[in-house]
Amino acid sequence: MPPAPPNDLFSLDLEGLTAAMAGWNEPAYRARQVMDWVYRRRVANPAEMSDLPRILRERLAEEFPGRPPSVARVQGAADTTRKYLFALADGRFVESVLIPASPALYGEPSDRRTLCVSTQVGCAYGCKFCASGLDGWTRNLSPGEIVAQLLAVENAAKEKVNNLVFMGMGEPLANYANLLRTIRILNAPWGVGLGARHITISTSGLAPQIETLAAEPLQVRLAVSLHGATDAVRNEIMPVNRRYPLAVLLAACEKFSRLRKQKITFEYILIAGVNDALDQARLLASHSRRLGAKINLIPYNTVEGLSWVRPPEAVQERFLSAVKAGGGLATLRREKGHDIDAACGQLRLQTERALRTGSDAPTQSV
Ligand code: SAH
Ligand code: SF4
């Protein structure tokens, strides 16, 4: 295992900080004061928390030396999708994508400013079409490194994010404990204050973790990256399907919908010649009907170095019509400007490869 990042303030919840500070003989209200600095006044450096005693400021800095990620690069104009490349304290990189309010997004009118955050450096799941998994998995992000992506983007963009999706680099359900801690911090009134209904977890299909998540008292939404309506197609592009084949995955999804009383979403990227045939559309519709699930059809975004491409628009539209004709609840993402909205993981891949010193990526068991 790679070394864990040092403790950082953003990784703590109020209970954790209160407990830590009780051990230093600090009164309980001090923890709230610190959270107020971090989440309301947006000050991360204890040295600047001017109403705390000096000795406490020093202790905080000492006990929580972890530095939040810093923005290394921004791509995209103010009124379009913007991509942020973050440098982590250990020199690794991850990406976040800010998607501005768009009436076309997900097919419904919306004033949502959606942020897509990363949960791991790299990804162990190795989907054949995805930039994030190309160099394997390096490490999990701490809750603080995930929360700090939102704080830094809000700070840089000078606007509030009101919708958050775990659809950046990494498989969120493979970093389960940190994901849950992150969500608690995002939800909390002393923290970011973002409602669970405005948070979506996307997974490539980790069936056992979907079932565990179903039992949590959390109203987060779930999106499942299906990308194929049969085992044959999923096996070709998503190695995770050999471990959790469709029947197992769909059973877990069904359980999630039932327990949570919530519609899940199937993400389905359209890749020319791979998963865009009409038999897939018909089967996809039948899975969607069975689970009452919504379907997001997303034209594939080309990844540097990979040969997959999206089908022509006419094929995309025909696929959409076939899904709808089969009774599936589907929308097709048609908005322009996909080049940057594209394929989270590419900016980081270019940057890390350029800086690489030759060491192999560690492995995470899948
Ligand atoms: N690991 C999780 C979440 C991160 S990926 C998952 O796989 O669901 C977020 C979404 O982006 C997934 O649906 C993934 O399949 C999709 N994706 C990956 N590469 C893409 C590309 N080049 N074009 C379009 N979508 C892509
Ligand atoms: Fe990992 Fe998701 Fe990319 Fe698959 S699609 S490699 S699970 S980030």
Coordinates of C-alpha atoms and ligand atoms in Angstrom, one line a residue:
M1 CA 0.0 0.0 0.0
P2 CA 1.3 3.5 -0.8
P3 CA 1.7 5.7 2.3
A4 CA -1.5 7.4 3.5
P5 CA -1.6 11.2 3.1
P6 CA -0.9 13.1 6.3
N7 CA -3.9 14.1 8.5
D8 CA -5.6 17.2 7.2
L9 CA -8.4 19.3 8.7
F10 CA -10.8 18.7 5.8
S11 CA -10.9 15.0 6.5
L12 CA -12.4 15.4 9.9
D13 CA -16.1 15.6 10.9
L14 CA -17.2 17.6 13.9
E15 CA -17.4 14.6 16.1
G16 CA -13.8 13.6 15.2
L17 CA -12.5 17.1 15.8
T18 CA -14.3 17.4 19.0
A19 CA -12.9 14.1 20.3
A20 CA -9.4 15.1 19.2
M21 CA -9.6 18.5 20.9
A22 CA -11.1 17.0 24.1
G23 CA -7.8 15.0 24.3
W24 CA -6.0 18.4 24.3
N25 CA -8.3 19.7 27.1
E26 CA -10.0 22.2 24.8
P27 CA -13.7 23.1 25.4
A28 CA -16.2 21.5 23.0
Y29 CA -17.2 24.8 21.4
R30 CA -13.7 25.2 19.9
A31 CA -14.3 22.4 17.4
R32 CA -17.3 24.3 16.1
Q33 CA -15.3 27.4 15.9
V34 CA -12.7 25.7 13.7
M35 CA -15.4 24.2 11.4
D36 CA -16.8 27.7 11.1
W37 CA -13.5 29.0 9.9
V38 CA -13.0 26.1 7.4
Y39 CA -16.5 25.9 5.9
R40 CA -18.2 29.3 6.5
R41 CA -15.2 31.6 6.2
R42 CA -13.3 29.3 4.0
V43 CA -10.0 29.6 5.8
A44 CA -7.9 26.5 5.8
N45 CA -4.7 27.6 7.5
P46 CA -5.0 27.5 11.3
A47 CA -2.5 30.4 11.6
E48 CA -5.3 32.7 10.2
M49 CA -8.0 31.6 12.6
S50 CA -7.6 34.8 14.6
D51 CA -10.1 34.2 17.4
L52 CA -8.4 31.0 18.5
P53 CA -5.7 31.1 21.2
R54 CA -2.2 31.0 19.6
I55 CA -1.3 27.7 21.3
L56 CA -4.4 26.0 19.8
R57 CA -3.6 27.4 16.3
E58 CA -0.1 25.9 16.6
R59 CA -1.4 22.6 17.8
L60 CA -3.9 22.4 15.0
A61 CA -1.1 23.0 12.4
E62 CA 1.1 20.4 14.1
E63 CA -1.6 17.7 14.4
F64 CA -3.0 18.3 10.9
P65 CA -0.1 19.0 8.6
G66 CA -1.9 17.8 5.5
R67 CA -2.1 20.5 2.9
P68 CA -5.3 20.7 0.7
P69 CA -4.8 20.1 -3.0
S70 CA -3.9 23.2 -5.1
V71 CA -5.3 24.2 -8.5
A72 CA -2.5 23.5 -11.0
R73 CA -4.3 24.2 -14.2
V74 CA -7.8 25.3 -15.4
Q75 CA -9.1 24.5 -18.8
G76 CA -12.3 26.1 -20.3
A77 CA -14.0 29.5 -20.3
A78 CA -16.2 30.9 -17.5
D79 CA -19.5 30.1 -19.1
T80 CA -18.7 26.6 -20.2
T81 CA -17.5 23.4 -18.7
R82 CA -14.3 24.0 -16.8
K83 CA -11.8 21.4 -15.9
Y84 CA -9.5 21.9 -12.8
L85 CA -6.3 19.9 -12.4
F86 CA -5.3 19.6 -8.8
A87 CA -1.8 19.0 -7.5
L88 CA -1.9 16.8 -4.4
A89 CA 0.6 17.2 -1.6
D90 CA 2.5 14.1 -2.8
G91 CA 2.9 15.5 -6.3
R92 CA 0.1 13.4 -7.8
F93 CA -2.7 14.9 -9.8
V94 CA -6.5 14.6 -10.0
E95 CA -9.2 16.4 -11.8
S96 CA -12.6 18.0 -11.1
V97 CA -15.0 19.3 -13.8
L98 CA -17.5 22.1 -13.2
I99 CA -20.5 22.0 -15.4
P100 CA -22.5 25.2 -15.4
A101 CA -26.3 25.5 -15.4
S102 CA -27.6 24.1 -18.6
P103 CA -31.1 23.6 -19.7
A104 CA -30.0 20.6 -21.8
L105 CA -28.1 18.8 -19.2
Y106 CA -29.8 15.5 -18.4
G107 CA -32.7 16.6 -20.5
E108 CA -34.5 18.8 -17.9
P109 CA -34.4 22.5 -17.2
S110 CA -32.0 23.2 -14.5
D111 CA -30.1 25.9 -12.6
R112 CA -27.7 23.3 -11.3
R113 CA -24.0 24.0 -11.1
T114 CA -22.7 20.5 -11.0
L115 CA -19.2 19.6 -9.9
C116 CA -17.7 16.2 -10.8
V117 CA -15.0 15.2 -8.3
S118 CA -12.4 12.5 -8.2
T119 CA -12.2 9.9 -5.5
Q120 CA -8.9 8.1 -6.3
V121 CA -5.6 8.8 -8.1
G122 CA -6.0 6.5 -11.1
C123 CA -8.4 3.5 -11.1
A124 CA -7.9 -0.2 -10.7
Y125 CA -10.9 -1.2 -12.7
G126 CA -9.4 -0.7 -16.1
C127 CA -12.4 -0.1 -18.3
K128 CA -11.0 -0.3 -21.8
F129 CA -12.4 3.0 -23.0
C130 CA -11.5 5.2 -19.9
A131 CA -8.5 7.5 -19.4
S132 CA -8.6 7.3 -15.6
G133 CA -7.7 3.6 -15.5
L134 CA -5.0 3.6 -18.2
D135 CA -2.1 3.8 -15.8
G136 CA -3.7 1.7 -13.1
W137 CA -4.5 2.7 -9.5
T138 CA -2.1 4.8 -7.4
R139 CA -4.0 5.5 -4.2
N140 CA -7.3 6.5 -2.5
L141 CA -8.0 10.1 -1.9
S142 CA -8.7 11.1 1.7
P143 CA -12.1 12.7 2.6
G144 CA -10.2 16.0 2.9
E145 CA -8.7 15.7 -0.6
I146 CA -12.2 15.1 -2.0
V147 CA -14.0 17.9 0.0
A148 CA -11.2 20.3 -0.8
Q149 CA -11.9 19.9 -4.6
L150 CA -15.3 21.5 -4.0
L151 CA -14.0 24.2 -1.7
A152 CA -11.2 25.1 -4.2
V153 CA -13.4 25.2 -7.2
E154 CA -16.0 27.3 -5.5
N155 CA -13.3 29.7 -4.5
A156 CA -11.7 29.8 -8.0
A157 CA -15.1 30.0 -9.8
K158 CA -16.6 32.5 -7.3
E159 CA -19.8 30.5 -7.4
K160 CA -21.6 27.9 -5.3
V161 CA -21.9 24.3 -6.4
N162 CA -25.3 23.0 -5.8
N163 CA -25.0 19.5 -7.3
L164 CA -22.1 17.1 -6.8
V165 CA -21.4 13.9 -8.7
F166 CA -18.7 11.3 -7.9
M167 CA -17.9 10.8 -11.6
G168 CA -14.3 12.0 -11.8
M169 CA -11.3 9.8 -11.6
G170 CA -11.6 6.6 -9.6
E171 CA -14.2 4.1 -8.5
P172 CA -15.9 5.8 -5.5
L173 CA -17.3 2.5 -4.1
A174 CA -13.7 1.1 -3.9
N175 CA -12.9 4.0 -1.5
Y176 CA -16.0 3.3 0.5
A177 CA -15.1 4.5 4.0
N178 CA -13.6 7.8 2.8
L179 CA -16.5 8.3 0.4
L180 CA -19.0 8.0 3.3
R181 CA -17.0 10.4 5.5
T182 CA -16.9 12.8 2.6
I183 CA -20.6 12.7 2.2
R184 CA -21.2 13.3 5.9
I185 CA -19.0 16.4 5.7
L186 CA -20.8 17.6 2.5
N187 CA -24.2 17.1 4.1
A188 CA -23.5 18.5 7.5
P189 CA -24.9 21.9 8.6
W190 CA -21.5 22.7 10.1
G191 CA -19.8 21.5 6.9
V192 CA -20.7 22.2 3.2
G193 CA -24.5 21.9 3.8
L194 CA -25.2 20.2 0.5
G195 CA -28.3 17.9 0.7
A196 CA -27.8 14.2 -0.1
R197 CA -30.4 14.4 -2.8
H198 CA -28.0 16.7 -4.7
I199 CA -25.2 14.1 -4.5
T200 CA -24.8 11.2 -7.0
I201 CA -22.4 8.3 -6.7
S202 CA -21.4 6.7 -9.9
T203 CA -20.1 3.1 -10.0
S204 CA -18.9 0.7 -12.6
G205 CA -20.9 -2.0 -10.9
L206 CA -19.4 -3.1 -7.5
A207 CA -22.5 -5.1 -6.5
P208 CA -21.6 -5.9 -2.8
Q209 CA -20.9 -2.2 -2.1
I210 CA -24.1 -1.2 -3.8
E211 CA -26.0 -3.4 -1.4
T212 CA -24.0 -2.0 1.6
L213 CA -24.8 1.5 0.4
A214 CA -28.5 0.6 0.1
A215 CA -28.6 -0.1 3.8
E216 CA -27.0 3.3 4.8
P217 CA -29.4 6.0 6.1
L218 CA -28.4 8.4 3.2
Q219 CA -30.5 9.8 0.4
V220 CA -27.7 9.9 -2.1
R221 CA -28.4 9.1 -5.6
L222 CA -26.9 6.2 -7.5
A223 CA -25.8 6.0 -11.1
V224 CA -24.5 2.7 -12.5
S225 CA -22.2 2.7 -15.5
L226 CA -23.8 0.0 -17.6
H227 CA -22.4 0.6 -21.1
G228 CA -23.6 -2.8 -22.2
A229 CA -26.9 -4.6 -21.9
T230 CA -25.4 -8.1 -22.0
D231 CA -22.5 -9.9 -20.3
A232 CA -20.8 -10.3 -23.7
V233 CA -20.7 -6.6 -24.4
R234 CA -19.8 -5.6 -20.8
N235 CA -17.1 -8.3 -20.6
E236 CA -15.5 -6.8 -23.7
I237 CA -15.1 -3.3 -22.2
M238 CA -15.4 -3.6 -18.5
P239 CA -13.3 -6.2 -16.6
V240 CA -15.4 -5.7 -13.5
N241 CA -18.2 -7.5 -15.2
R242 CA -16.3 -10.8 -14.9
R243 CA -16.4 -10.4 -11.1
Y244 CA -20.0 -9.1 -10.9
P245 CA -21.9 -10.2 -14.0
L246 CA -25.1 -8.4 -15.1
A247 CA -27.5 -10.7 -13.2
V248 CA -25.6 -10.0 -9.9
L249 CA -25.3 -6.3 -10.6
L250 CA -28.9 -5.8 -11.6
A251 CA -30.0 -7.7 -8.5
A252 CA -28.0 -5.3 -6.3
C253 CA -29.5 -2.4 -8.2
E254 CA -33.0 -3.7 -7.6
K255 CA -32.3 -4.0 -3.9
F256 CA -31.0 -0.5 -3.8
S257 CA -34.1 0.9 -5.6
R258 CA -36.4 -1.0 -3.3
L259 CA -34.7 -0.2 0.0
R260 CA -34.1 3.4 -0.9
K261 CA -37.4 3.9 -2.7
Q262 CA -35.4 5.7 -5.4
K263 CA -34.9 5.4 -9.1
I264 CA -31.3 4.7 -10.1
T265 CA -29.7 6.0 -13.3
F266 CA -28.0 3.8 -15.9
E267 CA -25.2 5.6 -17.7
Y268 CA -24.6 4.3 -21.1
I269 CA -21.8 5.7 -23.2
L270 CA -22.4 5.0 -26.9
I271 CA -19.3 3.6 -28.6
A272 CA -19.4 2.9 -32.3
G273 CA -19.5 -0.8 -33.2
V274 CA -19.2 -1.9 -29.6
N275 CA -22.5 -1.3 -27.8
D276 CA -24.7 0.7 -30.2
A277 CA -26.6 -2.1 -31.9
L278 CA -30.3 -2.2 -31.6
D279 CA -30.5 -5.5 -29.7
Q280 CA -28.6 -3.7 -26.9
A281 CA -31.1 -0.9 -27.0
R282 CA -34.0 -3.3 -26.6
L283 CA -32.4 -5.2 -23.7
L284 CA -31.4 -1.9 -22.1
A285 CA -35.0 -0.8 -22.2
S286 CA -36.0 -4.0 -20.6
H287 CA -33.5 -3.6 -17.7
S288 CA -34.7 0.0 -17.3
R289 CA -38.3 -1.2 -17.1
R290 CA -37.6 -3.9 -14.6
L291 CA -35.8 -1.5 -12.3
G292 CA -37.8 1.7 -13.1
A293 CA -34.3 3.1 -13.9
K294 CA -33.6 6.2 -15.9
I295 CA -31.1 5.9 -18.8
N296 CA -28.5 8.6 -19.7
L297 CA -27.1 8.0 -23.1
I298 CA -23.8 9.7 -23.5
P299 CA -21.8 9.9 -26.8
Y300 CA -18.3 8.6 -26.1
N301 CA -15.6 11.2 -25.9
T302 CA -12.4 10.2 -27.6
V303 CA -9.4 9.5 -25.4
E304 CA -5.9 10.2 -26.6
G305 CA -4.2 7.0 -27.5
L306 CA -7.4 4.9 -27.7
S307 CA -9.1 4.0 -30.9
W308 CA -12.8 4.0 -29.7
V309 CA -15.1 6.6 -31.2
R310 CA -18.7 7.7 -30.8
P311 CA -21.3 6.6 -33.4
P312 CA -22.6 9.2 -35.9
E313 CA -25.6 11.3 -34.6
A314 CA -28.1 9.3 -36.7
V315 CA -27.0 6.1 -35.0
Q316 CA -27.2 7.8 -31.6
E317 CA -30.8 9.0 -32.3
R318 CA -31.8 5.6 -33.6
F319 CA -30.5 3.9 -30.5
L320 CA -32.5 6.5 -28.3
S321 CA -35.7 5.8 -30.3
A322 CA -35.2 2.0 -29.9
V323 CA -34.8 2.4 -26.1
K324 CA -37.9 4.6 -25.9
A325 CA -39.9 2.2 -28.1
G326 CA -38.9 -0.6 -25.7
G327 CA -40.4 1.4 -22.8
G328 CA -37.1 2.7 -21.4
L329 CA -36.9 6.1 -19.8
A330 CA -34.0 7.6 -21.7
T331 CA -32.3 10.9 -22.6
L332 CA -29.4 11.5 -25.0
R333 CA -26.8 14.1 -24.1
R334 CA -26.6 16.3 -27.1
E335 CA -24.9 19.5 -25.9
K336 CA -21.9 20.8 -27.6
G337 CA -18.5 21.5 -26.0
H338 CA -18.0 17.9 -25.1
D339 CA -14.3 18.1 -25.8
I340 CA -13.4 19.2 -22.3
D341 CA -16.4 17.8 -20.5
A342 CA -14.8 14.7 -21.9
A343 CA -13.1 11.9 -20.3
C344 CA -12.0 12.9 -16.9
G345 CA -8.5 11.6 -16.4
Q346 CA -6.9 12.9 -19.5
L347 CA -5.4 16.1 -18.2
R348 CA -3.9 14.2 -15.3
L349 CA -2.6 11.4 -17.5
Q350 CA -0.8 13.8 -19.7
T351 CA 0.7 15.7 -16.7
E352 CA 1.7 12.6 -14.7
R353 CA 3.2 10.9 -17.7
A354 CA 5.3 13.9 -18.5
L355 CA 6.6 14.0 -14.9
R356 CA 6.9 10.3 -14.4
T357 CA 10.2 9.1 -12.9
G358 CA 9.7 5.5 -14.0
S359 CA 8.1 3.8 -10.9
D360 CA 5.3 1.4 -11.5
A361 CA 1.8 2.1 -10.2
P362 CA 0.9 0.1 -7.1
T363 CA -2.0 -2.3 -7.4
Q364 CA -5.4 -2.3 -5.6
S365 CA -7.2 -5.7 -5.5
V366 CA -10.5 -5.6 -7.3
Ligands
SAH1 N1 -15.7 4.8 -11.7 C1 -17.0 5.3 -11.7 C2 -17.1 6.8 -11.7 C3 -16.1 7.5 -12.6 S1 -16.3 7.4 -14.3 C4 -17.8 4.7 -12.9 O1 -17.2 4.1 -13.7 O2 -19.0 4.9 -12.9 C5 -17.7 8.4 -14.6 C6 -18.4 8.0 -15.9 O3 -17.7 8.5 -17.1 C7 -18.6 6.6 -16.1 O4 -19.9 6.3 -16.5 C8 -17.6 6.2 -17.1 O5 -17.9 5.0 -17.8 C9 -17.7 7.5 -18.0 N2 -16.6 7.6 -19.0 C10 -15.3 7.2 -18.8 N3 -14.6 7.5 -19.9 C11 -15.4 8.1 -20.8 C12 -15.3 8.7 -22.1 N4 -14.1 8.6 -22.7 N5 -16.4 9.3 -22.6 C13 -17.5 9.3 -22.0 N6 -17.7 8.8 -20.7 C14 -16.7 8.2 -20.2
SF4_2 FE1 -12.5 3.3 -13.3 FE2 -14.9 4.3 -13.8 FE3 -12.9 4.6 -15.6 FE4 -13.9 2.2 -15.2 S1 -15.0 4.0 -16.0 S2 -11.7 2.7 -15.3 S3 -14.4 2.2 -13.1 S4 -13.0 5.5 -13.5

